[in-house]
PDB file of C-alpha atoms in Angstrom:
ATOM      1  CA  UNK A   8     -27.481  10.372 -11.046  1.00  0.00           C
ATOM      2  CA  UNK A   9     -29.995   8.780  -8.891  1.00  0.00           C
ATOM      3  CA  UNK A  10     -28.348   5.061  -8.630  1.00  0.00           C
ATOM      4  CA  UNK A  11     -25.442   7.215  -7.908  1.00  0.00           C
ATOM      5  CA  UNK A  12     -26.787   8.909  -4.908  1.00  0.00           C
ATOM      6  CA  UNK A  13     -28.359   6.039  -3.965  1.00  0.00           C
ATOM      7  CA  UNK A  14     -25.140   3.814  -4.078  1.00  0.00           C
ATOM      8  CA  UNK A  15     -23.618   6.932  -1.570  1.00  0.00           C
ATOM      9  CA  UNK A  16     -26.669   6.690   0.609  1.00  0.00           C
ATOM     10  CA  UNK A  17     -26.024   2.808   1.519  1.00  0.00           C
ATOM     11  CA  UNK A  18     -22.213   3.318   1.503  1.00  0.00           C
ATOM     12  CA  UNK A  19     -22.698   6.065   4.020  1.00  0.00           C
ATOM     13  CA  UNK A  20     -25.594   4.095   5.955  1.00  0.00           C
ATOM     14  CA  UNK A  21     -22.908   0.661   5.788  1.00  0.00           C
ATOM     15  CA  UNK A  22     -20.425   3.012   6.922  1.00  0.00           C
ATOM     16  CA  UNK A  23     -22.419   4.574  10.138  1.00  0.00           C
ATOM     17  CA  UNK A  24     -23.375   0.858  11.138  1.00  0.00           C
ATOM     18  CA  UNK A  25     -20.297   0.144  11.247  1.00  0.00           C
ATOM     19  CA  UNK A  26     -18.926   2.378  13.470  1.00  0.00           C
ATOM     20  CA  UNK A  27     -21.677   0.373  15.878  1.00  0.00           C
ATOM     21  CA  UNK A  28     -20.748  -1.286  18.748  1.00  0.00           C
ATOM     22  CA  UNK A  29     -20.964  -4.613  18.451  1.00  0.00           C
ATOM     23  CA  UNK A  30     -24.379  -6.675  20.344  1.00  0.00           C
ATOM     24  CA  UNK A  31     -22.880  -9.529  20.274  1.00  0.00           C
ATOM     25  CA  UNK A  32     -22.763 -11.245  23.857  1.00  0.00           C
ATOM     26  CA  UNK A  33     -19.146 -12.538  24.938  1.00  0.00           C
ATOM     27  CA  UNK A  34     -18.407 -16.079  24.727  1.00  0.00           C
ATOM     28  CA  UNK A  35     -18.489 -17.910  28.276  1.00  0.00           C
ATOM     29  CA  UNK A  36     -15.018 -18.477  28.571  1.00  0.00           C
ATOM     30  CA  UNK A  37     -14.735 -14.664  28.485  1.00  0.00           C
ATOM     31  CA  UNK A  38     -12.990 -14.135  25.256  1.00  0.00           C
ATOM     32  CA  UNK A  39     -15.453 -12.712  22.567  1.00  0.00           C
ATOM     33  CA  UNK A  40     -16.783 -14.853  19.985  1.00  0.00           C
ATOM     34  CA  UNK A  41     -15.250 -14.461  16.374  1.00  0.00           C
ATOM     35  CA  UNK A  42     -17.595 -11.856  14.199  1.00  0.00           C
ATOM     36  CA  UNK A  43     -18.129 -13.090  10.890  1.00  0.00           C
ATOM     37  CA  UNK A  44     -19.898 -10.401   8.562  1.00  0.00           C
ATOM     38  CA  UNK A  45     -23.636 -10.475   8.900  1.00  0.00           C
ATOM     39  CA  UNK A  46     -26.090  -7.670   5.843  1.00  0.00           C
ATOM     40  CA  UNK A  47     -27.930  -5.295   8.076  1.00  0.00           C
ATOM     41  CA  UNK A  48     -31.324  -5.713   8.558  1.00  0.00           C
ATOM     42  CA  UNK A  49     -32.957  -3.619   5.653  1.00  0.00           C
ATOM     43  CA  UNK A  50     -35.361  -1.803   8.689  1.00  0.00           C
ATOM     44  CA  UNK A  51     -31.902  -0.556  10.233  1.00  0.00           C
ATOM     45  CA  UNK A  52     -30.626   0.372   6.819  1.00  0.00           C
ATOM     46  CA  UNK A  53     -33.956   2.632   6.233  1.00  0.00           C
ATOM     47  CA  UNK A  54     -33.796   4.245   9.520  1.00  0.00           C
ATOM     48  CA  UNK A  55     -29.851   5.024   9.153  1.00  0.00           C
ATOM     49  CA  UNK A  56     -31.160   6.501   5.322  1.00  0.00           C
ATOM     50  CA  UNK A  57     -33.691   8.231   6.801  1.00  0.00           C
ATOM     51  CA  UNK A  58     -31.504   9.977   9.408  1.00  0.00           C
ATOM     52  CA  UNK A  59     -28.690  10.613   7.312  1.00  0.00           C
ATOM     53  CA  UNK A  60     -31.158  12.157   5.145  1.00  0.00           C
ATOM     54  CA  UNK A  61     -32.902  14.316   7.772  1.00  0.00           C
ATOM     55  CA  UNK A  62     -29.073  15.360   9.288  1.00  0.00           C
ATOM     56  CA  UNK A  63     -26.541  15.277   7.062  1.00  0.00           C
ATOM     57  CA  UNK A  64     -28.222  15.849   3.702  1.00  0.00           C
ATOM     58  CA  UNK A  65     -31.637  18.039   3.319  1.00  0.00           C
ATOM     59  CA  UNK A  66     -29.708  20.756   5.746  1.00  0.00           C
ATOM     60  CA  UNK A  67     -32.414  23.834   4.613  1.00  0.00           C
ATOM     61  CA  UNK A  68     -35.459  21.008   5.583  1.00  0.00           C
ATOM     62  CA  UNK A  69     -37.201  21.350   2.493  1.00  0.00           C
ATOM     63  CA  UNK A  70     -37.785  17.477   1.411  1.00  0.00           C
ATOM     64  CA  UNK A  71     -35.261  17.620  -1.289  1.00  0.00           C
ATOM     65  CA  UNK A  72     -31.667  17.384  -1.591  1.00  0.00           C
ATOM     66  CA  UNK A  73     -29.909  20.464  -3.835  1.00  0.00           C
ATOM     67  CA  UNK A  74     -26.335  19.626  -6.021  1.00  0.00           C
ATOM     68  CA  UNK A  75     -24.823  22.301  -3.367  1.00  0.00           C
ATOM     69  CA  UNK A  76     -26.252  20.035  -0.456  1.00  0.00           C
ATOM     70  CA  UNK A  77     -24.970  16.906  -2.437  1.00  0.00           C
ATOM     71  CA  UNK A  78     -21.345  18.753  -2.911  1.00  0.00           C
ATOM     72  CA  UNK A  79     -21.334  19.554   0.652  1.00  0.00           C
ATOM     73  CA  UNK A  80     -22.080  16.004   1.752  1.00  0.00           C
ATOM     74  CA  UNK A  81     -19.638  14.260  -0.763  1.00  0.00           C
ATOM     75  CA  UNK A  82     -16.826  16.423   0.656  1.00  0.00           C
ATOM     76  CA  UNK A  83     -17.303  15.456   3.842  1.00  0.00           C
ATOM     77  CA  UNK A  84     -17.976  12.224   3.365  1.00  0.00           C
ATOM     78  CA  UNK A  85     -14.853  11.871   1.030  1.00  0.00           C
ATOM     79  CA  UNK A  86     -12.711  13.270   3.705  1.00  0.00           C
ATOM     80  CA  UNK A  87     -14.189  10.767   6.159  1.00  0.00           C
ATOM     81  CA  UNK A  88     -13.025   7.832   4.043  1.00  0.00           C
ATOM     82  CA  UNK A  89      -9.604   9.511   3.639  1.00  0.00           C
ATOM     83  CA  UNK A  90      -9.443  10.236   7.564  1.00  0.00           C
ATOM     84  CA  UNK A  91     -10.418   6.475   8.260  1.00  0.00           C
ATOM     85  CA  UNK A  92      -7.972   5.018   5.905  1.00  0.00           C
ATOM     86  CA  UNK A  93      -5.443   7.402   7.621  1.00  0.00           C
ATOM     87  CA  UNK A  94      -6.161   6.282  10.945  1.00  0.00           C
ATOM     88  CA  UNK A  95      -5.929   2.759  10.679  1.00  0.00           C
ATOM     89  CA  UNK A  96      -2.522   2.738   8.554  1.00  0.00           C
ATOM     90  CA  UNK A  97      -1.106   5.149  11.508  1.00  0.00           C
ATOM     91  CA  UNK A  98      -2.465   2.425  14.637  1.00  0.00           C
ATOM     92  CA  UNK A  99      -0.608  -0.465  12.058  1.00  0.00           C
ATOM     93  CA  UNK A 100       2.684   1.231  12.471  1.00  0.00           C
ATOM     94  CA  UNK A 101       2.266   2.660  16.247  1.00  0.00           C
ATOM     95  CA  UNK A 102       4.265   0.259  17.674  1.00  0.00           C
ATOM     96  CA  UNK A 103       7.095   1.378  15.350  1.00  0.00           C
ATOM     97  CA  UNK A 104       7.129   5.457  15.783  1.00  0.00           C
ATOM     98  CA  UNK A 105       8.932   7.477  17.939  1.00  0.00           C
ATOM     99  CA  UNK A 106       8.362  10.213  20.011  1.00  0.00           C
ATOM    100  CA  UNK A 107       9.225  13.380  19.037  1.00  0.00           C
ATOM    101  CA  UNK A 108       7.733  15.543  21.095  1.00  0.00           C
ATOM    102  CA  UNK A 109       5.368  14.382  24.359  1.00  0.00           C
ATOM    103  CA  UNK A 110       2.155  13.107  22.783  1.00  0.00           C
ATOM    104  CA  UNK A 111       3.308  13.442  19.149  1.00  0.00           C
ATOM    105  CA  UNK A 112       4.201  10.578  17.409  1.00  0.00           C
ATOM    106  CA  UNK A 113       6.505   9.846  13.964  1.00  0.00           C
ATOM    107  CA  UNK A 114       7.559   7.417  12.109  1.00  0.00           C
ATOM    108  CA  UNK A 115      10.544   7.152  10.442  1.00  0.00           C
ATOM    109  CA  UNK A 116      11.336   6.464   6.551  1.00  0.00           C
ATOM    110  CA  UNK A 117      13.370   3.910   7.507  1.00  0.00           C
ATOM    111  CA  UNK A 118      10.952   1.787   9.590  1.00  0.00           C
ATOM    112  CA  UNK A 119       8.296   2.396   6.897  1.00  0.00           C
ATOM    113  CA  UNK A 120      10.345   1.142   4.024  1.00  0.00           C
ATOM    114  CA  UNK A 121      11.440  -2.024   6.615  1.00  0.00           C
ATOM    115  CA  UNK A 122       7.668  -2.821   6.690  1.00  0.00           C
ATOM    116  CA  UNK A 123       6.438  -2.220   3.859  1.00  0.00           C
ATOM    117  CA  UNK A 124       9.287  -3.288   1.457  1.00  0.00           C
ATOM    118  CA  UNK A 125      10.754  -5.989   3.125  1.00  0.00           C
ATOM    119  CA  UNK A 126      14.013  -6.810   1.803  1.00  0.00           C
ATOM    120  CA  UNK A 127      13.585 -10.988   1.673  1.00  0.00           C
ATOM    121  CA  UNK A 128      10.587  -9.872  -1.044  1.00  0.00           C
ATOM    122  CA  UNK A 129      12.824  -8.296  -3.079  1.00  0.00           C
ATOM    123  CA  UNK A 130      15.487 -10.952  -2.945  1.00  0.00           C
ATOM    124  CA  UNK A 131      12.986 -13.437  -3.851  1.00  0.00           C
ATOM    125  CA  UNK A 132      11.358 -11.453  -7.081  1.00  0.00           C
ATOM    126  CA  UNK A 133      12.997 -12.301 -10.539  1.00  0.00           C
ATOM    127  CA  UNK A 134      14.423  -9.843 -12.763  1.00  0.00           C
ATOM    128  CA  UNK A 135      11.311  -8.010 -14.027  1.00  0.00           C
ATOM    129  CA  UNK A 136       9.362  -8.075 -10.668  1.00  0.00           C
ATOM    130  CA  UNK A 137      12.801  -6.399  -8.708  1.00  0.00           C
ATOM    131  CA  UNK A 138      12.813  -3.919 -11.459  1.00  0.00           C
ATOM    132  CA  UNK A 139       9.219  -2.904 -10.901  1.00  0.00           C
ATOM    133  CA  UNK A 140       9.504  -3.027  -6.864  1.00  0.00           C
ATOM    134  CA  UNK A 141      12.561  -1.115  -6.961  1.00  0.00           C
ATOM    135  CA  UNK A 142      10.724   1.686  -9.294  1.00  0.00           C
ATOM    136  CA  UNK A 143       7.997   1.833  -6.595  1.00  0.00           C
ATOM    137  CA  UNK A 144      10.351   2.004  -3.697  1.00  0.00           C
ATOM    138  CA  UNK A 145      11.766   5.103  -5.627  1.00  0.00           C
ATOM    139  CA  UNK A 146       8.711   6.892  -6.168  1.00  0.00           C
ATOM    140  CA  UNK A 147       7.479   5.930  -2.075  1.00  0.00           C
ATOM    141  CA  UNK A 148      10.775   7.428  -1.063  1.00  0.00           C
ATOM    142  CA  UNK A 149      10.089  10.688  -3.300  1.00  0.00           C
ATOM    143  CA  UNK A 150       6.574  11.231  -2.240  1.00  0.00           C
ATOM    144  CA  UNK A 151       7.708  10.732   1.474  1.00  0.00           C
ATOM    145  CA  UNK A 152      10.764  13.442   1.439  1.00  0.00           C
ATOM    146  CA  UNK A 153       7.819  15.792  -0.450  1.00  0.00           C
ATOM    147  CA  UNK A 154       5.408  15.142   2.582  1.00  0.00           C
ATOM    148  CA  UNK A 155       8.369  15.572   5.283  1.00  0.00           C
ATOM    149  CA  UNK A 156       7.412  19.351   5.321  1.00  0.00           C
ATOM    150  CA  UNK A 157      10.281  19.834   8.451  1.00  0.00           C
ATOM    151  CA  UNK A 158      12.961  17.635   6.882  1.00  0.00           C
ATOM    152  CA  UNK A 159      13.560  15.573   9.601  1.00  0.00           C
ATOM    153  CA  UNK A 160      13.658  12.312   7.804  1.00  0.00           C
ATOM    154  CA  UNK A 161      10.241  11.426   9.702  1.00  0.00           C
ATOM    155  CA  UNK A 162       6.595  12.276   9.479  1.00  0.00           C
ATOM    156  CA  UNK A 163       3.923  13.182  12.075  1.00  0.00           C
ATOM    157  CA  UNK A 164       0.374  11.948  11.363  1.00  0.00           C
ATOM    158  CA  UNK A 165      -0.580  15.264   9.133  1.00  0.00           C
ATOM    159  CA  UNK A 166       2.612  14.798   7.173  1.00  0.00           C
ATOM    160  CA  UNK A 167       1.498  11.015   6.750  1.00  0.00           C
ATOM    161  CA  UNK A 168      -1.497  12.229   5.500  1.00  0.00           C
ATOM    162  CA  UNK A 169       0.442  13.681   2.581  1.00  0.00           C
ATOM    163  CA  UNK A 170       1.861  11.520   1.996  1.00  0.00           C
ATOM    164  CA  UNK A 171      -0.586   8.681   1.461  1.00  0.00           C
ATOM    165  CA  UNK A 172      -2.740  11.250  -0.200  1.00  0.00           C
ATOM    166  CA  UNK A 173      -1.364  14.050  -1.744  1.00  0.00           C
ATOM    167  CA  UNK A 174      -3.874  14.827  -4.128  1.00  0.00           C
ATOM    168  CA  UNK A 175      -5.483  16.092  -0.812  1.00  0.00           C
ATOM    169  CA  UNK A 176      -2.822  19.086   0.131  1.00  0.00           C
ATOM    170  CA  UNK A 177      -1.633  21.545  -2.528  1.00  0.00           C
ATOM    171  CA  UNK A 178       1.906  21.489  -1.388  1.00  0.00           C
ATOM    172  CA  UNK A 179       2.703  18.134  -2.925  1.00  0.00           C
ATOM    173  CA  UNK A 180      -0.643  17.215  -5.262  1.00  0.00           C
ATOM    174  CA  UNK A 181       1.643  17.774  -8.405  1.00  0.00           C
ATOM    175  CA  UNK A 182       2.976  14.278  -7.465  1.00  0.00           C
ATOM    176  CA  UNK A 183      -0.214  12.751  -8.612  1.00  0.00           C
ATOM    177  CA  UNK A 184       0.410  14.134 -12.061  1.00  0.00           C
ATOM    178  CA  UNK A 185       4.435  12.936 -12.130  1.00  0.00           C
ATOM    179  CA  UNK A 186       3.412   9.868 -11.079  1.00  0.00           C
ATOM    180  CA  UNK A 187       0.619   9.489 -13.713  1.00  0.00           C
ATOM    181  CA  UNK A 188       3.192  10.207 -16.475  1.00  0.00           C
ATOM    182  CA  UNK A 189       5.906   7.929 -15.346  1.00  0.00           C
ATOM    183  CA  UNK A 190       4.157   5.074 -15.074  1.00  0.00           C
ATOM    184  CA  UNK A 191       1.809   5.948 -18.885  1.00  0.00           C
ATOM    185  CA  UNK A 192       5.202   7.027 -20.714  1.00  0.00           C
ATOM    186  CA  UNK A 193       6.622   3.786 -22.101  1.00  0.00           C
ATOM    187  CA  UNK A 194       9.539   5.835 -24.279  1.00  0.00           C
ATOM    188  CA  UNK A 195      10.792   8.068 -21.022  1.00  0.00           C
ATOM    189  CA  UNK A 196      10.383  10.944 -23.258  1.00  0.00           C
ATOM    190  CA  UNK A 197       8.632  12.993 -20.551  1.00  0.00           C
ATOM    191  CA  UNK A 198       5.328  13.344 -22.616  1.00  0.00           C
ATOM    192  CA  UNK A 199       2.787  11.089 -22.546  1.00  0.00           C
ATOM    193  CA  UNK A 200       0.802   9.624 -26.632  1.00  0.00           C
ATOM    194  CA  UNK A 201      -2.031   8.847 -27.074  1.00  0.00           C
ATOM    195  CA  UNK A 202      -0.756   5.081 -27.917  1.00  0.00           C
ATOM    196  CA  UNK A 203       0.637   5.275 -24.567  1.00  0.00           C
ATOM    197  CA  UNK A 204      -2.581   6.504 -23.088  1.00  0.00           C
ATOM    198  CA  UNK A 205      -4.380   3.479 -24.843  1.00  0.00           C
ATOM    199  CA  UNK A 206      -1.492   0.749 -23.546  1.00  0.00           C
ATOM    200  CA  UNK A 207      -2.062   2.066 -20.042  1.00  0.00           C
ATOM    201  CA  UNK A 208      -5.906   1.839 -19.786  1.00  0.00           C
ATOM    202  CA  UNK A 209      -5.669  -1.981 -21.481  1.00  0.00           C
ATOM    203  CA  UNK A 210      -3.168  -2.940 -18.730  1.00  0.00           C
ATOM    204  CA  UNK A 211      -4.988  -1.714 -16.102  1.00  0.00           C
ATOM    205  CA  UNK A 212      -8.517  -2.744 -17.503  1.00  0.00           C
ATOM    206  CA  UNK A 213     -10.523  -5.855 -16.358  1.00  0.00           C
ATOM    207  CA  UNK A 214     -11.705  -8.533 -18.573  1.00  0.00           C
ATOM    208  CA  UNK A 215     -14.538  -6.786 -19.805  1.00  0.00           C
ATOM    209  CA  UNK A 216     -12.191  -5.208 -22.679  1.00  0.00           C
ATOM    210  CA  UNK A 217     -12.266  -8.553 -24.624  1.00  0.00           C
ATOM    211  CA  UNK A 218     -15.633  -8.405 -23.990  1.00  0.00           C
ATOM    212  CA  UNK A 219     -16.410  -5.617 -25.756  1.00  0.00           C
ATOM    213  CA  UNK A 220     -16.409  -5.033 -29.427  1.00  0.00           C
ATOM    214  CA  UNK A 221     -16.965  -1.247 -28.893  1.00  0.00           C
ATOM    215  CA  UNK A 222     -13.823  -1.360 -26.431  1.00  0.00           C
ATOM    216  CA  UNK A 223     -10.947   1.426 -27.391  1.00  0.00           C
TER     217      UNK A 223
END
């Protein structure tokens, strides 16, 4: 428990550095100079802890941090993540969307699927692989009609959010589950074996399975 809530505290301390503006001086010629990842200085990193400590954590200010503080926190935090991720996949596609109604934005199934499953990639996979990508575009198309809550063959940015995480909204989280089983039940028999079970985690397992004797 307590490497765990340390790993959070640094993920959360990377996280608000991050969202720094950058001190790097521009370049003479004017155009800024190319940023390379650089660790934070471990005094920055303590004072961000300490902070996020003080703030966001130990709310009642009693020097400890209590599992409902913790579950509070990881909530938020969690939906921070989710809300990040969210917001850069919507500025990648801006350029694509429409305009449904003044200052809301959607973008189209159509325009999704022509960016993210380019046709030349499919043309170009053998037998096996265009099998597989075709399965996937299947299941993207089925999630996105799920999250297109109006039926307009579009979403807006809270309908996007369902659909790149639906575990996340009630309305279409049985997905997850439907999803699970397809892609664990090798005999299409709608109910997933233990066998299956088994196949699935070695597939999707690193090397560290024929590392260890103990391994299922």
């Amino acid at each position: 428990m307590k490497t765990t809530l340390v790993t959070l505290l640094l993920a959360a301390a990377t996280l608000a550095l991050a969202d720094e503006p950058s001190k790097t001086p521009p370049s003479p010629g004017g155009q800024e100079q190319q940023q390379f990842y650089k660790p934070p200085d471990p005094e920055v990193v303590r004072t961000h802890l300490h902070k996020l400590f003080d703030e966001e954590l130990d709310k009642d200010g009693d020097k400890y941090v209590s599992s409902a503080e913790l579950k509070e926190y990881l909530k938020k935090f969690h939906s921070r993540l989710i809300l990040d991720s969210i917001d850069k996949q919507w500025e990648y596609f801006d350029k694509e969307m429409q305009e449904k109604l003044p200052g809301v934005k959607v973008l189209k199934w159509e325009t999704y699927k022509k960016l993210s499953f380019p046709d030349r990639d499919l043309e170009k996979a053998g037998a096996e692989e265009a099998k597989a990508a075709q399965a996937m575009l299947d299941r993207t198309e089925r999630r996105w009609k799920m999250a297109d809550f109006d039926g307009d063959g579009a979403l807006d940015k809270a309908e996007f959010k369902s659909f790149l995480h639906p575990e996340e909204d009630e309305r279409v989280r049985h997905v997850v589950v439907t999803e699970a089983v397809e892609l664990m039940d090798g005999d299409k028999n709608g109910i997933v074996s233990l066998e299956e079970y088994m196949d699935h985690l070695r597939r999707v397992s690193g090397p560290e399975k024929d590392k260890d004797k103990n391994w299922a």
